Amino acid sequence: MSNRRPADPSCSGRPTGVVARSPAERLEPTRPVARQRRQRFSRERGPPRPIVRFLSGMFTLLLLVMILAAGSAVFLQSKIEAPGPLVRSKSVAIPKGEGAHEIAARMEREGVVADRRLFVAGYLSTKASNWAEGSRSLQLKAGEYLIPPAASVRQVIEIIAEGKTVTYKVTIPEGLTSEQIIDRLKADSNLSGEIADLPAEGTLLPETFIVQRGASRQSILDKMLGESRKLSEKM
């Protein structure tokens, strides 16, 4: 009895250093440690479910699109604000009825902008910005405009939208007959249209008028008749 060796703990499958408290406990199979179970479970767990992978991919794609959109907007704004190709001031006339695309093509032909597409992009961008800020709608107006040197696309759009047209002086000196006044108006190339009738002598008040290019000759004649009537009523 004295020569019997103690049982080797490693043969029982029990972790080394753990002593059984009773003969019954020696017969029980060794239970795995909780930490080992958790580790084995995490290793055996399969890959993420397809819906998780799909959402992750969509989020990444959305983030990439947002970054590209922001970069494109910054690049576009830098081009719109950049100095234009115009070397010296130039007068450009925009006829009535032309839309943004026609005006853009005209500005490109006149050398005011380098690319018509950039003008259209700047117009749409400014229009969207005004709408977001609750400002009045952007509208390009007909008329003759003096574009300063190196004007950016944004400056050109603002000049046309604000209607800052070039004005001309039409001076009718005293002592001219009605026929001479009409001949003077017809000779002015900045005016347009025909004159209906020859006014009676003494019914036209000589004056200097500030008009836009293309103003009607008849409208100037009507102003002279109206001012003459007002003067007669005061006397």
XYZ file of C-alpha atoms in Angstrom:
235
model
C 0.000 0.000 0.000
C 2.829 2.271 0.799
C 4.322 1.749 -2.738
C 1.173 3.066 -4.580
C 1.877 6.257 -6.496
C -0.562 9.128 -6.472
C -2.686 9.382 -9.596
C -1.326 11.631 -12.331
C -3.639 14.669 -12.493
C -3.031 15.000 -16.228
C -4.649 11.611 -16.890
C -7.964 12.691 -15.499
C -8.302 15.534 -17.954
C -8.545 18.015 -15.073
C -6.395 21.158 -15.309
C -3.065 20.900 -13.530
C -3.049 22.324 -10.030
C -6.765 21.659 -9.434
C -7.270 19.102 -6.615
C -10.519 17.143 -6.359
C -12.324 17.726 -3.153
C -13.990 14.245 -2.978
C -13.803 10.760 -4.632
C -17.048 11.536 -6.520
C -15.556 14.683 -8.016
C -12.633 12.633 -9.334
C -15.064 10.540 -11.393
C -16.822 13.621 -12.965
C -15.672 14.709 -16.435
C -13.784 17.938 -16.466
C -15.920 20.965 -17.372
C -14.416 23.468 -19.821
C -13.517 26.836 -18.470
C -16.079 29.588 -19.257
C -13.483 31.803 -20.920
C -12.464 29.001 -23.243
C -16.107 28.503 -24.229
C -16.465 32.172 -25.091
C -13.272 32.170 -27.112
C -14.300 29.044 -28.994
C -17.730 30.536 -29.695
C -16.235 33.725 -31.101
C -13.881 31.719 -33.320
C -16.673 29.516 -34.587
C -19.020 32.404 -35.278
C -19.557 32.875 -39.023
C -19.035 36.046 -41.145
C -21.411 39.069 -40.827
C -24.871 38.630 -42.207
C -25.470 39.857 -45.820
C -27.687 42.766 -44.725
C -24.879 44.141 -42.547
C -22.401 43.936 -45.414
C -24.918 45.638 -47.735
C -25.565 48.526 -45.325
C -21.851 48.977 -44.750
C -21.227 49.132 -48.495
C -24.065 51.617 -49.039
C -22.760 53.863 -46.272
C -19.277 53.824 -47.784
C -20.662 54.606 -51.232
C -22.784 57.470 -49.883
C -19.801 58.931 -48.057
C -17.709 58.734 -51.219
C -20.429 60.470 -53.275
C -20.699 63.263 -50.695
C -16.956 63.831 -50.752
C -16.903 63.946 -54.567
C -19.877 66.333 -54.660
C -18.262 68.675 -52.156
C -15.002 68.639 -54.079
C -16.781 69.332 -57.369
C -18.693 72.253 -55.827
C -15.495 73.825 -54.503
C -13.785 73.379 -57.880
C -16.752 74.908 -59.739
C -16.902 77.917 -57.426
C -13.185 78.554 -57.917
C -13.688 78.564 -61.704
C -16.705 80.894 -61.475
C -14.787 83.348 -59.286
C -11.585 83.219 -61.383
C -10.662 86.253 -63.551
C -12.027 86.093 -67.099
C -10.142 86.337 -70.414
C -11.271 89.874 -71.309
C -8.235 92.166 -71.692
C -10.080 95.508 -71.889
C -13.616 96.747 -71.313
C -16.104 95.646 -73.931
C -19.702 96.531 -74.724
C -21.953 93.548 -75.429
C -25.586 93.867 -76.563
C -28.066 91.127 -75.617
C -31.229 91.114 -77.756
C -34.640 90.467 -76.265
C -35.755 86.853 -76.130
C -32.343 85.244 -75.645
C -32.118 82.594 -72.935
C -29.213 81.555 -70.730
C -27.714 79.194 -73.332
C -27.871 81.800 -76.117
C -26.369 84.468 -73.867
C -23.619 82.045 -72.821
C -22.773 81.359 -76.475
C -22.714 85.108 -77.200
C -20.383 85.768 -74.255
C -18.039 83.054 -75.477
C -17.999 84.515 -79.021
C -17.295 87.998 -77.659
C -14.391 86.666 -75.560
C -16.021 87.600 -72.248
C -15.927 84.005 -70.925
C -13.634 81.138 -71.877
C -16.343 78.463 -72.005
C -20.102 78.803 -72.471
C -20.690 75.735 -70.294
C -19.005 77.459 -67.369
C -21.334 80.453 -67.815
C -24.417 78.183 -67.777
C -23.084 76.311 -64.726
C -22.454 79.607 -62.937
C -25.940 80.853 -63.818
C -27.611 77.679 -62.515
C -25.440 77.665 -59.392
C -26.240 81.303 -58.600
C -29.923 80.731 -59.278
C -30.007 77.730 -56.918
C -28.136 79.698 -54.257
C -30.621 82.577 -54.477
C -33.521 80.141 -54.222
C -32.008 78.485 -51.135
C -31.518 81.886 -49.486
C -35.050 82.999 -50.345
C -33.805 85.834 -52.574
C -35.543 87.027 -55.713
C -35.342 84.818 -58.767
C -32.303 85.365 -60.973
C -33.195 86.677 -64.438
C -30.860 87.635 -67.280
C -32.092 90.847 -68.916
C -31.739 92.155 -72.444
C -29.768 95.321 -73.117
C -26.270 96.580 -73.774
C -23.713 95.989 -71.030
C -20.196 97.247 -70.463
C -18.106 94.333 -69.198
C -14.938 95.343 -67.287
C -11.544 93.713 -67.945
C -10.909 90.268 -66.414
C -14.517 90.067 -65.194
C -15.278 86.686 -63.654
C -18.266 84.612 -64.701
C -20.062 85.588 -61.498
C -19.448 89.305 -62.138
C -20.797 89.021 -65.687
C -23.924 87.218 -64.456
C -24.521 89.845 -61.761
C -24.129 92.726 -64.250
C -26.665 91.202 -66.649
C -29.085 90.153 -63.895
C -29.095 93.617 -62.314
C -29.818 95.245 -65.684
C -26.914 97.701 -65.497
C -27.129 98.608 -69.158
C -25.085 101.195 -71.013
C -26.915 104.522 -71.364
C -26.636 107.204 -74.035
C -27.416 110.891 -74.178
C -29.755 112.174 -76.848
C -29.559 115.944 -76.955
C -32.063 118.064 -78.899
C -30.821 121.654 -78.967
C -33.089 124.711 -79.105
C -33.957 126.402 -82.366
C -34.520 123.237 -84.422
C -37.694 122.743 -86.399
C -39.817 119.605 -85.968
C -38.461 118.220 -89.222
C -34.859 118.821 -88.134
C -35.530 117.114 -84.801
C -36.918 114.050 -86.568
C -33.919 113.964 -88.910
C -31.620 114.126 -85.888
C -33.382 111.213 -84.202
C -33.277 109.130 -87.392
C -29.536 109.736 -87.723
C -28.818 108.403 -84.205
C -27.701 104.764 -84.640
C -28.288 104.003 -80.963
C -32.043 104.450 -81.456
C -34.515 102.201 -83.250
C -37.944 102.295 -84.876
C -39.778 104.700 -87.087
C -41.575 107.958 -86.352
C -45.284 107.961 -87.145
C -46.144 111.604 -87.827
C -44.479 114.987 -88.076
C -45.464 117.025 -84.986
C -46.637 120.604 -85.376
C -44.064 123.334 -85.002
C -43.551 124.535 -81.444
C -44.949 121.392 -79.832
C -41.554 119.756 -79.093
C -39.557 120.814 -76.032
C -35.767 120.630 -76.588
C -34.054 118.548 -73.906
C -31.323 115.974 -73.191
C -32.551 112.414 -72.683
C -30.711 109.485 -71.090
C -31.739 106.317 -72.921
C -30.605 102.751 -73.401
C -29.313 101.408 -76.670
C -32.197 100.478 -78.942
C -34.642 102.948 -77.397
C -37.549 103.869 -79.655
C -37.323 107.148 -81.598
C -41.068 107.586 -81.243
C -40.808 107.253 -77.451
C -38.327 110.139 -77.307
C -40.569 112.228 -79.520
C -43.532 111.437 -77.233
C -41.510 112.590 -74.191
C -40.753 115.874 -75.915
C -44.457 116.385 -76.684
C -45.418 115.532 -73.094
C -42.877 117.915 -71.546
C -44.037 120.680 -73.871
C -47.679 120.205 -72.757
C -46.677 120.288 -69.051
C -44.791 123.529 -69.607
C -47.764 125.074 -71.429
C -50.135 124.147 -68.570
C -47.908 125.854 -65.992
C -47.775 129.119 -67.924
